[in-house]
PDB file of C-alpha atoms in Angstrom:
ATOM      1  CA  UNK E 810     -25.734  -2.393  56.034  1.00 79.00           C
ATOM      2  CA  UNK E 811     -22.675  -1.514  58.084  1.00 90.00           C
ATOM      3  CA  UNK E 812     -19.574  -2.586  55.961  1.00 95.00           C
ATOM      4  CA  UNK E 813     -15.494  -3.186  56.516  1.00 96.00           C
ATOM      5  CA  UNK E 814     -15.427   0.770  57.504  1.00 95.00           C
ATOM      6  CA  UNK E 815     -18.194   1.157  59.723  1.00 95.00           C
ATOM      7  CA  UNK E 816     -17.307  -1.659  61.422  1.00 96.00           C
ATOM      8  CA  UNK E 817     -13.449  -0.511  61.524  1.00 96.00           C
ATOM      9  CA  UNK E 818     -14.804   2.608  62.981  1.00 95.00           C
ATOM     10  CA  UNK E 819     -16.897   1.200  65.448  1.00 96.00           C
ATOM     11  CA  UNK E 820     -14.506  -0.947  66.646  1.00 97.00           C
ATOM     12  CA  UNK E 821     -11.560   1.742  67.019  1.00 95.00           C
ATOM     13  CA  UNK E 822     -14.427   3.759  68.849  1.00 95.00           C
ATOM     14  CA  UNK E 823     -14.710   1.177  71.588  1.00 97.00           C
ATOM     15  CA  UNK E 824     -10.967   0.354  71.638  1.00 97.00           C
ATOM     16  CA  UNK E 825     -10.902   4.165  72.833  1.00 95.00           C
ATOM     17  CA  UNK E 826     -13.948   4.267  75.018  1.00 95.00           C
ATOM     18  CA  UNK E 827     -14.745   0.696  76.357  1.00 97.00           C
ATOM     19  CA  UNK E 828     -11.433  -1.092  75.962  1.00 98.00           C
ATOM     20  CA  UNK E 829     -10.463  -1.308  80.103  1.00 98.00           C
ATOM     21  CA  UNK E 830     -13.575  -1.141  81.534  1.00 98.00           C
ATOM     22  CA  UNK E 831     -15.586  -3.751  83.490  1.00 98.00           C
ATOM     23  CA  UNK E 832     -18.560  -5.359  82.544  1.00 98.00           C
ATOM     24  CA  UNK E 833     -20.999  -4.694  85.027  1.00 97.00           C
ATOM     25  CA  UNK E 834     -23.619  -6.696  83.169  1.00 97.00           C
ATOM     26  CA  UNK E 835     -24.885  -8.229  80.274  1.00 97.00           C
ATOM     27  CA  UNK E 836     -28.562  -7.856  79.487  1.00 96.00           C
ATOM     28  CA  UNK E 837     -30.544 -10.002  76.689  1.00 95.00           C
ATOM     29  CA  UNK E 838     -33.683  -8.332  75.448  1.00 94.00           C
ATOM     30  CA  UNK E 839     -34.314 -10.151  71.760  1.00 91.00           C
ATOM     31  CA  UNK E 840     -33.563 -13.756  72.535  1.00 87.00           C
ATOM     32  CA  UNK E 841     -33.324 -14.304  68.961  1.00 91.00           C
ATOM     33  CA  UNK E 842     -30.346 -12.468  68.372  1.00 95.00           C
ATOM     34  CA  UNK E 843     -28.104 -14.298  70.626  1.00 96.00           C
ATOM     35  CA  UNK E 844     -27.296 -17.689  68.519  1.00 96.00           C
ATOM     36  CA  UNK E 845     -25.032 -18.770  71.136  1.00 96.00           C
ATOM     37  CA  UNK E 846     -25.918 -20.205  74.807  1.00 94.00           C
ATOM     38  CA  UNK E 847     -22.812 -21.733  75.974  1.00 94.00           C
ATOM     39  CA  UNK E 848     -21.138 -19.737  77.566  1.00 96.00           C
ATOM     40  CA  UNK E 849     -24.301 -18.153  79.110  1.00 96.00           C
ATOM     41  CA  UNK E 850     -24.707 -14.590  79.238  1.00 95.00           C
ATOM     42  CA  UNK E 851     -24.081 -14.690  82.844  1.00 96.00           C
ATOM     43  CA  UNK E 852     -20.792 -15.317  82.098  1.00 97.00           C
ATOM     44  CA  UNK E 853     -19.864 -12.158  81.092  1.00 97.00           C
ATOM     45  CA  UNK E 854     -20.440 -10.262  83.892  1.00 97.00           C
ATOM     46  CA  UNK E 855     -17.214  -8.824  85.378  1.00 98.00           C
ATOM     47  CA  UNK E 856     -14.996  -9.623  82.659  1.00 98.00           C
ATOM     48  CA  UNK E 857     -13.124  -7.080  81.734  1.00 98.00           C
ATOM     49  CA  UNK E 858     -13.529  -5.906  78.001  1.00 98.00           C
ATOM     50  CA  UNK E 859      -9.379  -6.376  76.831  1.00 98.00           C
ATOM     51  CA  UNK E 860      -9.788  -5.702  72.864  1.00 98.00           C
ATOM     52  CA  UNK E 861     -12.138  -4.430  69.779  1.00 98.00           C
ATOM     53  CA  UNK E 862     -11.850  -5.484  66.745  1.00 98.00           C
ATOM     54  CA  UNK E 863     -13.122  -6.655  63.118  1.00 97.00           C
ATOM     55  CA  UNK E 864     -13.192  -9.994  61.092  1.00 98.00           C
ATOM     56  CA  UNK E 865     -14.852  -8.695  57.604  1.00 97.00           C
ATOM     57  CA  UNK E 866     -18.177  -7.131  58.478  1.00 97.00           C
ATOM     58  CA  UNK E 867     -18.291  -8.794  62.077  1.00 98.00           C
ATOM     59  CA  UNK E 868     -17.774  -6.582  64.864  1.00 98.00           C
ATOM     60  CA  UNK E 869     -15.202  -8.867  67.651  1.00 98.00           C
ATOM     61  CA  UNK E 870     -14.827  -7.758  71.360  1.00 98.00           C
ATOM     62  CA  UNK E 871     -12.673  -9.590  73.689  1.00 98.00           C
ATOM     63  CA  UNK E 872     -13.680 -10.235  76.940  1.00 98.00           C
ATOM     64  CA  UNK E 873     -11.349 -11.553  79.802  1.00 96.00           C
ATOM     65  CA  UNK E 874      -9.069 -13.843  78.853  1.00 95.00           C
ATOM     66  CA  UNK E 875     -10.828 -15.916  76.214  1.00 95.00           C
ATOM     67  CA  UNK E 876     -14.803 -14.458  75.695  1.00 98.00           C
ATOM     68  CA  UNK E 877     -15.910 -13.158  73.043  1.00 98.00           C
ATOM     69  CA  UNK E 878     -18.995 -11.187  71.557  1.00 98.00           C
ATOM     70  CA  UNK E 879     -18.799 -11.338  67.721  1.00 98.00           C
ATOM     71  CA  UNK E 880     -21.879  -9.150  66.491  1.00 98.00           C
ATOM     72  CA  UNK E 881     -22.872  -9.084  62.692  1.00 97.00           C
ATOM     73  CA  UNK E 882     -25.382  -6.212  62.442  1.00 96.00           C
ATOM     74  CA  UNK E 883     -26.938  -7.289  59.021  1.00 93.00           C
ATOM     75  CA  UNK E 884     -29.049  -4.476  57.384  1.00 89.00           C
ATOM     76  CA  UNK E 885     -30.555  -2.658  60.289  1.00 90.00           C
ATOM     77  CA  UNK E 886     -28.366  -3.161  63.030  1.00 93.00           C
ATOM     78  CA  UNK E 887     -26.305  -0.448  64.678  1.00 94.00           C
ATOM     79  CA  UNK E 888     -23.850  -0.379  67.825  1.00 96.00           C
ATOM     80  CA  UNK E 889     -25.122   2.610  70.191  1.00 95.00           C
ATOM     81  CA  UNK E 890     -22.802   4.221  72.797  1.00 95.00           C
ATOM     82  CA  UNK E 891     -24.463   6.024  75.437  1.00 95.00           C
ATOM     83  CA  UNK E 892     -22.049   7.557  78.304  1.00 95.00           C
ATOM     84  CA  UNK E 893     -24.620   7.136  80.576  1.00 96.00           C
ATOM     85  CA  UNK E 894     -28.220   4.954  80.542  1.00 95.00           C
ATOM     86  CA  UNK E 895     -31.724   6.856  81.835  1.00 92.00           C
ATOM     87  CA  UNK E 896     -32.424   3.773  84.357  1.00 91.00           C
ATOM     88  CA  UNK E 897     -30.688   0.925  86.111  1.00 92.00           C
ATOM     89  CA  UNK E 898     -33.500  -1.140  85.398  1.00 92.00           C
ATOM     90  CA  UNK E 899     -33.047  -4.114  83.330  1.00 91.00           C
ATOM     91  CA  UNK E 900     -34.098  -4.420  80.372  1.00 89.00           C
ATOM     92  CA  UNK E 901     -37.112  -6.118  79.134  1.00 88.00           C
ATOM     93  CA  UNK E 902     -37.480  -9.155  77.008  1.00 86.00           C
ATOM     94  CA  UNK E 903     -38.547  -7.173  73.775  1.00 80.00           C
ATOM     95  CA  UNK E 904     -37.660  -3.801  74.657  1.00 71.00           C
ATOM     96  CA  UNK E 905     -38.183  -1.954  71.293  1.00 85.00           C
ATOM     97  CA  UNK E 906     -35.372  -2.059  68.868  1.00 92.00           C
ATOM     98  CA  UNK E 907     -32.677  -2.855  71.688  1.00 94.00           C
ATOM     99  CA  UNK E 908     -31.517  -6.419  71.308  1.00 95.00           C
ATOM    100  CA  UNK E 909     -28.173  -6.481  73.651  1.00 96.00           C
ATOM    101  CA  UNK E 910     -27.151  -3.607  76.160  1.00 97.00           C
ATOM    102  CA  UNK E 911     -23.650  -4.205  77.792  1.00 98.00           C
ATOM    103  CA  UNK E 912     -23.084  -1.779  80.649  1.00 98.00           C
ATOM    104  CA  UNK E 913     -20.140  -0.596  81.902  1.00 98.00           C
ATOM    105  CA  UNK E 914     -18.465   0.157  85.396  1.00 98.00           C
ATOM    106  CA  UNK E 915     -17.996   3.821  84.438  1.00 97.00           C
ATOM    107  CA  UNK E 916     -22.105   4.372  84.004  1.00 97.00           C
ATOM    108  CA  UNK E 917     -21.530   3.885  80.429  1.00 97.00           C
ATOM    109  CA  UNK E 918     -22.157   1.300  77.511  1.00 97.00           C
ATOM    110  CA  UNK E 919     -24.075   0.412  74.207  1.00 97.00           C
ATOM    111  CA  UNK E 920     -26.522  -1.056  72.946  1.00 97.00           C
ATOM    112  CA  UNK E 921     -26.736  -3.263  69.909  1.00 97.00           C
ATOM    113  CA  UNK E 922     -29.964  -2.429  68.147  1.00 95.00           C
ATOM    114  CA  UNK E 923     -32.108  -3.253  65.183  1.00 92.00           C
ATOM    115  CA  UNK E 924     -35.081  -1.490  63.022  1.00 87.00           C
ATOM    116  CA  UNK E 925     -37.847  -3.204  61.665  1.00 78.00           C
ATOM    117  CA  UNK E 926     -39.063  -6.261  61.897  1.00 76.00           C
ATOM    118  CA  UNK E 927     -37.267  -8.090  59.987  1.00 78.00           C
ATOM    119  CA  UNK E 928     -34.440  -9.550  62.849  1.00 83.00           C
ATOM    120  CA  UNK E 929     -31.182 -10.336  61.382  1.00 92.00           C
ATOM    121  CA  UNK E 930     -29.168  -8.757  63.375  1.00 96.00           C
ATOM    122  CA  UNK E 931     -26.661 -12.030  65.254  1.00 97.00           C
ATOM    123  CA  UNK E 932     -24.684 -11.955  68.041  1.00 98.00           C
ATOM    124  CA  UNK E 933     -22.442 -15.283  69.320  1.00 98.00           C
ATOM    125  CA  UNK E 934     -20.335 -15.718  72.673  1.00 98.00           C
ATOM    126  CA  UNK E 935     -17.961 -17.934  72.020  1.00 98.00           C
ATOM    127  CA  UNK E 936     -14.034 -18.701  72.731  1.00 97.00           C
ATOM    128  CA  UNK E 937     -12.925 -18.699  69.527  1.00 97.00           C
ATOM    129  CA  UNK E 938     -13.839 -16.507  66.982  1.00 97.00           C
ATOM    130  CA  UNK E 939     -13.777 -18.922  64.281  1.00 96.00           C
ATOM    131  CA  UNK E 940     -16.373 -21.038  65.676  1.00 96.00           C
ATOM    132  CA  UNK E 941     -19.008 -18.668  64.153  1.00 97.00           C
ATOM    133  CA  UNK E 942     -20.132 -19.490  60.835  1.00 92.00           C
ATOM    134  CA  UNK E 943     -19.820 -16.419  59.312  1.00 94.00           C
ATOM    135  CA  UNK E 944     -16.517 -15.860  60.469  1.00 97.00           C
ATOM    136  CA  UNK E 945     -15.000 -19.013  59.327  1.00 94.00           C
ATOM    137  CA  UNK E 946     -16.292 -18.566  55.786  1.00 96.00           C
ATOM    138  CA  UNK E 947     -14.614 -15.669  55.596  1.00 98.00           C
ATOM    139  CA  UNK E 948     -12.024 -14.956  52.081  1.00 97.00           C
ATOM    140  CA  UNK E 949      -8.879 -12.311  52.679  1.00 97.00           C
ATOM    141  CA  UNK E 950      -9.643  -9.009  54.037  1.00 98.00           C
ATOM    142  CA  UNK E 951     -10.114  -6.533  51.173  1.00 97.00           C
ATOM    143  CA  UNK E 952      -7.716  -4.699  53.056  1.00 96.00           C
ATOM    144  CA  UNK E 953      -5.080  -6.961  53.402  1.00 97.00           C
ATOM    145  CA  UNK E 954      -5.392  -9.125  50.639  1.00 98.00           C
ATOM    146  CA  UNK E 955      -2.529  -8.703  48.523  1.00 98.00           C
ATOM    147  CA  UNK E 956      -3.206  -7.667  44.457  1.00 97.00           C
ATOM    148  CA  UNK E 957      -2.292 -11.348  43.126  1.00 97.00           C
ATOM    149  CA  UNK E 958      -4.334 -13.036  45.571  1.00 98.00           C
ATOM    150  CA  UNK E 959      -6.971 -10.504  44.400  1.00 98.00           C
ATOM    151  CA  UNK E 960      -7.099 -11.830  40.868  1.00 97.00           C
ATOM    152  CA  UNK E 961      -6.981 -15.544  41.709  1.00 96.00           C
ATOM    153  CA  UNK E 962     -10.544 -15.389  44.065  1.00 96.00           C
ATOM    154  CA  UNK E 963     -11.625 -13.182  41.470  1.00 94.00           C
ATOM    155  CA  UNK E 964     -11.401 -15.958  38.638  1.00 90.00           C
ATOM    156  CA  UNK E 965     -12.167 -18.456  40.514  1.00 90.00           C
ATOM    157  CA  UNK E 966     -15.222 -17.538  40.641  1.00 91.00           C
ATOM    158  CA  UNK E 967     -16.746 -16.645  37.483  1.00 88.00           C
ATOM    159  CA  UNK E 968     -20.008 -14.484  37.841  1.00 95.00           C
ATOM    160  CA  UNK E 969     -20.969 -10.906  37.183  1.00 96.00           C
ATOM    161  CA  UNK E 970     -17.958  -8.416  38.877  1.00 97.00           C
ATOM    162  CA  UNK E 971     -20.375  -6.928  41.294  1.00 97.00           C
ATOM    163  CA  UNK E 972     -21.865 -10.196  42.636  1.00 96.00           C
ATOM    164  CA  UNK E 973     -17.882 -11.836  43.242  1.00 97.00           C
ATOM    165  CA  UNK E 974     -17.100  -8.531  45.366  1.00 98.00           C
ATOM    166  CA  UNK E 975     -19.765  -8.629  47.994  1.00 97.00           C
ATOM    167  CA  UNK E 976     -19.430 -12.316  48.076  1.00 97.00           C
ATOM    168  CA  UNK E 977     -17.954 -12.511  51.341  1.00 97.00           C
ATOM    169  CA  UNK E 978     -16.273 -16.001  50.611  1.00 97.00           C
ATOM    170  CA  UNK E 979     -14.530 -14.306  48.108  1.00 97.00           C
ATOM    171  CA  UNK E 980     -13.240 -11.212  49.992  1.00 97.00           C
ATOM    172  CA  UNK E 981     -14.481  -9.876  53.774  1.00 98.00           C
ATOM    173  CA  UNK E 982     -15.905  -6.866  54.003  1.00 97.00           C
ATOM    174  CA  UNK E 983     -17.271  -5.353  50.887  1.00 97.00           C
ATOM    175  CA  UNK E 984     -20.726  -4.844  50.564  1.00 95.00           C
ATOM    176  CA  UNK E 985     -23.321  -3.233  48.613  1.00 95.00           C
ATOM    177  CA  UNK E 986     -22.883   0.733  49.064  1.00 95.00           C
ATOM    178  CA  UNK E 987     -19.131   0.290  48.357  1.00 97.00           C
ATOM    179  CA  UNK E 988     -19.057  -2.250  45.340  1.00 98.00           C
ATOM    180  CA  UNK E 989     -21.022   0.375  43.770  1.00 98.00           C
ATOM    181  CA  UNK E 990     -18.080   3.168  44.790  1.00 98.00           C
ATOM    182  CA  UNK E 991     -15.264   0.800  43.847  1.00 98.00           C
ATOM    183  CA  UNK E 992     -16.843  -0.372  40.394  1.00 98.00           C
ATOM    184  CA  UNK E 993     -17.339   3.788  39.449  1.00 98.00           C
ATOM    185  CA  UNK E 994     -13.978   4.660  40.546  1.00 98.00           C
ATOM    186  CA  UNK E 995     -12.799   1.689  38.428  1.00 98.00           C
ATOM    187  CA  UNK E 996     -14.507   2.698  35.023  1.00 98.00           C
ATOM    188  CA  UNK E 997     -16.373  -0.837  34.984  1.00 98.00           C
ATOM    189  CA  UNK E 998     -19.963  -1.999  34.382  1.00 98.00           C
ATOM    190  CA  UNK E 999     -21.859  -4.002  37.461  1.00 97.00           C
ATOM    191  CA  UNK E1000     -22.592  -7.170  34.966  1.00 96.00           C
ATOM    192  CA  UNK E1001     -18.673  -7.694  33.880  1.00 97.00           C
ATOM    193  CA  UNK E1002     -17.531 -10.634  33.562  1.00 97.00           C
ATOM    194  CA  UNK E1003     -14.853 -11.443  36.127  1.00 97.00           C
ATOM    195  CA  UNK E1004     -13.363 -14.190  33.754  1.00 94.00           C
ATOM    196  CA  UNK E1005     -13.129 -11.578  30.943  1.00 95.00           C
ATOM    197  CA  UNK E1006     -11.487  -9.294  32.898  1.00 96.00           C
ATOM    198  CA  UNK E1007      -7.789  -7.720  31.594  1.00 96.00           C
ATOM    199  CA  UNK E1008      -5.145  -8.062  33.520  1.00 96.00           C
ATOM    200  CA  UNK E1009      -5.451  -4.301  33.772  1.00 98.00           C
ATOM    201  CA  UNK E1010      -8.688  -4.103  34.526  1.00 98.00           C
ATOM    202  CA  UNK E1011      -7.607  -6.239  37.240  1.00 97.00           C
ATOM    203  CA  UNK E1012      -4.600  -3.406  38.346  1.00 98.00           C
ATOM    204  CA  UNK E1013      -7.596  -0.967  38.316  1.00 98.00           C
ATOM    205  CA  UNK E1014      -9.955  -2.758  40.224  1.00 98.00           C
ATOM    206  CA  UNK E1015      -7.470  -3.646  42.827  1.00 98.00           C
ATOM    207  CA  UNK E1016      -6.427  -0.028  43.368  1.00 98.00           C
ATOM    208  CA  UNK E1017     -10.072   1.047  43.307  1.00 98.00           C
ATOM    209  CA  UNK E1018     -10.955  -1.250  46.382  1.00 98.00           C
ATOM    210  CA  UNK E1019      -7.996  -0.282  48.065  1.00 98.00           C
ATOM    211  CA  UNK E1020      -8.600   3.595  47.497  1.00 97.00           C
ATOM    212  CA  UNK E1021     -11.982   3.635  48.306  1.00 97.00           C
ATOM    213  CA  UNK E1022     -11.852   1.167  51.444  1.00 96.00           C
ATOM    214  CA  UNK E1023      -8.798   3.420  52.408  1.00 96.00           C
ATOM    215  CA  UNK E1024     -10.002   6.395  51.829  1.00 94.00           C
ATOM    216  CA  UNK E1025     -13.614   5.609  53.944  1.00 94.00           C
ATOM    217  CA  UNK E1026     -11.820   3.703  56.745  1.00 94.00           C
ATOM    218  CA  UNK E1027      -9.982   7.439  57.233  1.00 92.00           C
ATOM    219  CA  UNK E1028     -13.391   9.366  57.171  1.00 90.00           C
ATOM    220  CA  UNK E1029     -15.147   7.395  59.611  1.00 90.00           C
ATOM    221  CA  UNK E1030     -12.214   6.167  62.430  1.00 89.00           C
ATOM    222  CA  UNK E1031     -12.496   8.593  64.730  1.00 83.00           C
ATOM    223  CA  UNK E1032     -16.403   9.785  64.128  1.00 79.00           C
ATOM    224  CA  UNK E1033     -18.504   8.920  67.233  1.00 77.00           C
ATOM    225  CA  UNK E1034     -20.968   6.134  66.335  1.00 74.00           C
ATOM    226  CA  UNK E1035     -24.200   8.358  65.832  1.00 74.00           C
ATOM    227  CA  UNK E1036     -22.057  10.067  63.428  1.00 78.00           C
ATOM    228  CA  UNK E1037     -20.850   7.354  61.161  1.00 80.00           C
ATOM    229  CA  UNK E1038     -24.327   7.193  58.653  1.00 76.00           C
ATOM    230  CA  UNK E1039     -24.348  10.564  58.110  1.00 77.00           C
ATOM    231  CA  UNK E1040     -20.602  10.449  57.215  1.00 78.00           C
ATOM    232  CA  UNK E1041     -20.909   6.901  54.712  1.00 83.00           C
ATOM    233  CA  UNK E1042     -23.768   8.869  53.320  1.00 82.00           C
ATOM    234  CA  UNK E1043     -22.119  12.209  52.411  1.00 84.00           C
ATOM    235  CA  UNK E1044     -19.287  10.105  50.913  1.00 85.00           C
ATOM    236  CA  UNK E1045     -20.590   8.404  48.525  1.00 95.00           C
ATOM    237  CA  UNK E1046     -20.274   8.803  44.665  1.00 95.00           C
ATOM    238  CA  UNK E1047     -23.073   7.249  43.139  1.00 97.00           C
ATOM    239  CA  UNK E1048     -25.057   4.919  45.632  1.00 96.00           C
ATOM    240  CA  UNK E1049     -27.927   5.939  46.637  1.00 93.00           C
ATOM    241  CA  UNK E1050     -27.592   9.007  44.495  1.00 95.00           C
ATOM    242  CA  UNK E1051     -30.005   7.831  41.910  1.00 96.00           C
ATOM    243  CA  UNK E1052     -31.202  10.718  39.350  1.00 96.00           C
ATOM    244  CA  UNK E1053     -28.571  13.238  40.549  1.00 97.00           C
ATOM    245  CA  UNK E1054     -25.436  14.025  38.709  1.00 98.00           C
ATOM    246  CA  UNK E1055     -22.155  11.641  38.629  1.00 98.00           C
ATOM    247  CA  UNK E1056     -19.570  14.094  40.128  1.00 96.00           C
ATOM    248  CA  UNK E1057     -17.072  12.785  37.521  1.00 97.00           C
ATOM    249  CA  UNK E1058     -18.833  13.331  34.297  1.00 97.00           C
ATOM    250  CA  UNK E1059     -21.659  15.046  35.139  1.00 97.00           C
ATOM    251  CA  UNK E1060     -24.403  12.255  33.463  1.00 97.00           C
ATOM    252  CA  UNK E1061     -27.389  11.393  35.718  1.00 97.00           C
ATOM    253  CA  UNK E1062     -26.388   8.401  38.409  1.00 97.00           C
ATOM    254  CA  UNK E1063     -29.082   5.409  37.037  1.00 97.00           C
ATOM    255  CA  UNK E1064     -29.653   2.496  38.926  1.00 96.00           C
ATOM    256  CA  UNK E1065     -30.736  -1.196  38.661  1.00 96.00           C
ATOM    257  CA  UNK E1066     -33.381  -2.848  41.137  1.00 91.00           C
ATOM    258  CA  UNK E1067     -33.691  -6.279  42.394  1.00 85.00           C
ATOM    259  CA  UNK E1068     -36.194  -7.911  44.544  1.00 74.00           C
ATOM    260  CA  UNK E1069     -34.318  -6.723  47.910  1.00 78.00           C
ATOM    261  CA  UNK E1070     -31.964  -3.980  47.045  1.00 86.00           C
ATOM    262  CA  UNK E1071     -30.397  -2.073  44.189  1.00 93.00           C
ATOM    263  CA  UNK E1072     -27.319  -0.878  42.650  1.00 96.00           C
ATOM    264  CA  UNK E1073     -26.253   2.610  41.056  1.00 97.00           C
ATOM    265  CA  UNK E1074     -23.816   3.571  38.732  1.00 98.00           C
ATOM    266  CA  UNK E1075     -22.994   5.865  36.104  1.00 98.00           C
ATOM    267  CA  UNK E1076     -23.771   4.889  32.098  1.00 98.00           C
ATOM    268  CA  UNK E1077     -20.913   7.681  30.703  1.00 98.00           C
ATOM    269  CA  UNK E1078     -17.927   6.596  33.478  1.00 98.00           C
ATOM    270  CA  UNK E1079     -18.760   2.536  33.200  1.00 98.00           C
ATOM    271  CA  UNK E1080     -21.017   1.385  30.408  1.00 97.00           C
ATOM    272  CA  UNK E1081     -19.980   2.877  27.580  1.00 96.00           C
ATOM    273  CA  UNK E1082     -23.168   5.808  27.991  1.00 96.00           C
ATOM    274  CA  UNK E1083     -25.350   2.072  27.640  1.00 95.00           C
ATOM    275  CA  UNK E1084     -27.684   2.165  29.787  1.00 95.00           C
ATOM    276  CA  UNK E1085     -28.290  -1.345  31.905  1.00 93.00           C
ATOM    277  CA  UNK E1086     -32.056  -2.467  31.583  1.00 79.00           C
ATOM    278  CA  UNK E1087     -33.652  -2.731  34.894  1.00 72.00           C
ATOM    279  CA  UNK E1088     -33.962  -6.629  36.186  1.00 58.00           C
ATOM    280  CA  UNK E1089     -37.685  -5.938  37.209  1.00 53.00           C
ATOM    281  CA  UNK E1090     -38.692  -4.795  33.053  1.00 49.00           C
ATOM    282  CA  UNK E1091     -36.203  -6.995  31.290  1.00 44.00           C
ATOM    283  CA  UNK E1092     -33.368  -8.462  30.239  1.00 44.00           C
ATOM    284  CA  UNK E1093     -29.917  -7.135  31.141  1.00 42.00           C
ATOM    285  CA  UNK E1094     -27.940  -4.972  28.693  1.00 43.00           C
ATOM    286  CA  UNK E1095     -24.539  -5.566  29.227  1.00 43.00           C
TER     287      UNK E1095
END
């Protein structure tokens, strides 16, 4: 799932490419994906895109003087840019992956697609961005939030550390890929407590977002959006890198599964070298 820096890039790449241009239409293939229908679609046809931007993990482009396409790609969405489409055809009403294709006076555009078949991917048109549920739900920016603010959402909401991160009502924009990054860098286990946590553990997590958010925002602004996987991937520390070594300590990067996704992490650097029991055999070790 695309995450604060994906979305950060993506949005910085259309500031530089799209920002200025005319929208010489607005095409609707998966009718599902557009959860909005007033304003119509219609109505963004020559509007002229003014801004991109982010609100968590929801992609925000301004259009005229008060449209806007919010876009939250969920797990298998992506934002496509093509400098130039193969036909001036319209699209179809389910054409393949392609849910929304926006093209542009210059020839160019994107496409806002989705894999598989399970359609998540949600795009609104709306005045206001904080009409759209998501949005409004929305805690501090986990880049912006300041470090005090940090510990207050984090206690007030007792749970496992992991789970309170990605909790987007907590803090926008972290998800699962980099709560795995930010938990190694900080030296703590998944299943901590967040009401148990030290006031430095606190410092460290803190500085561990910010480093790690930081530090990926910087790789990917400025990669071209077929580029930006490849990058997150070749990043990373420990997720997805299940049974290869932690680059830290060496120790083999475990992981835990769930019914929908999984975590990774590294026994030696978080755990005390205790391994976590896998929710699908047993009980958690914590």
């Amino acid at each position: 799932m695309p995450e604060l820096p994906e979305v950060e890039a993506l949005a910085a790449y259309l500031r530089e490419r799209a920002v200025g241009h005319t929208v010489e239409r607005f095409e609707v293939s998966s009718f599902s994906a557009l959860k909005t229908f007033d304003p119509p679609p219609t109505a963004v046809n020559g509007q002229v895109v003014t801004s991109a931007g982010r609100h968590g993990k929801f992609l925000d482009v301004g259009l005229g003087a008060d449209l806007h396409l919010v876009v939250h790609l969920a797990r298998a969405g992506w934002l496509h840019y093509r400098d130039a489409f193969k036909s001036p055809a319209p699209l179809k009403p389910g054409s393949g992956p392609i849910a929304i294709r926006v093209r542009l006076d210059d020839g160019s555009g994107f496409d806002l697609t989705e894999a598989g078949t399970q359609k998540s991917l949600a795009a609104y048109l709306v005045r206001d961005p904080a009409t759209v549920p998501g949005v409004s739900r929305l805690g501090p920016d986990a880049l912006a939030v300041s470090r005090d603010e940090f510990a207050e959402r984090l206690k007030g909401r007792n749970g496992q550390v992991k789970g309170v991160l990605v909790d987007q009502e907590v803090l926008a924009g972290i998800g699962n890929a980099y709560s795995d990054e930010i938990l190694h860098v900080a030296k703590l286990s998944p299943f901590a407590l967040t009401g148990k946590l030290t006031d430095e553990q606190i410092d460290t997590l803190y500085a561990a977002m910010r480093e790690v958010e930081t530090d990926a925002v910087a790789r990917s602004v400025g990669q071209r959006a077929a580029e930006l996987k490849g990058e997150k991937r070749a990043g990373m520390r420990v997720h997805a890198r299940t049974g290869l070594p932690c680059p830290v300590c060496g120790d083999t990067v475990r992981e835990v599964s769930f019914a929908d996704k999984s975590l990774q992490y590294c026994a030696t650097c978080q755990t005390g070298g205790k391994p976590l029991a896998d929710r699908r055999l047993s009980k958690l070790i914590r």
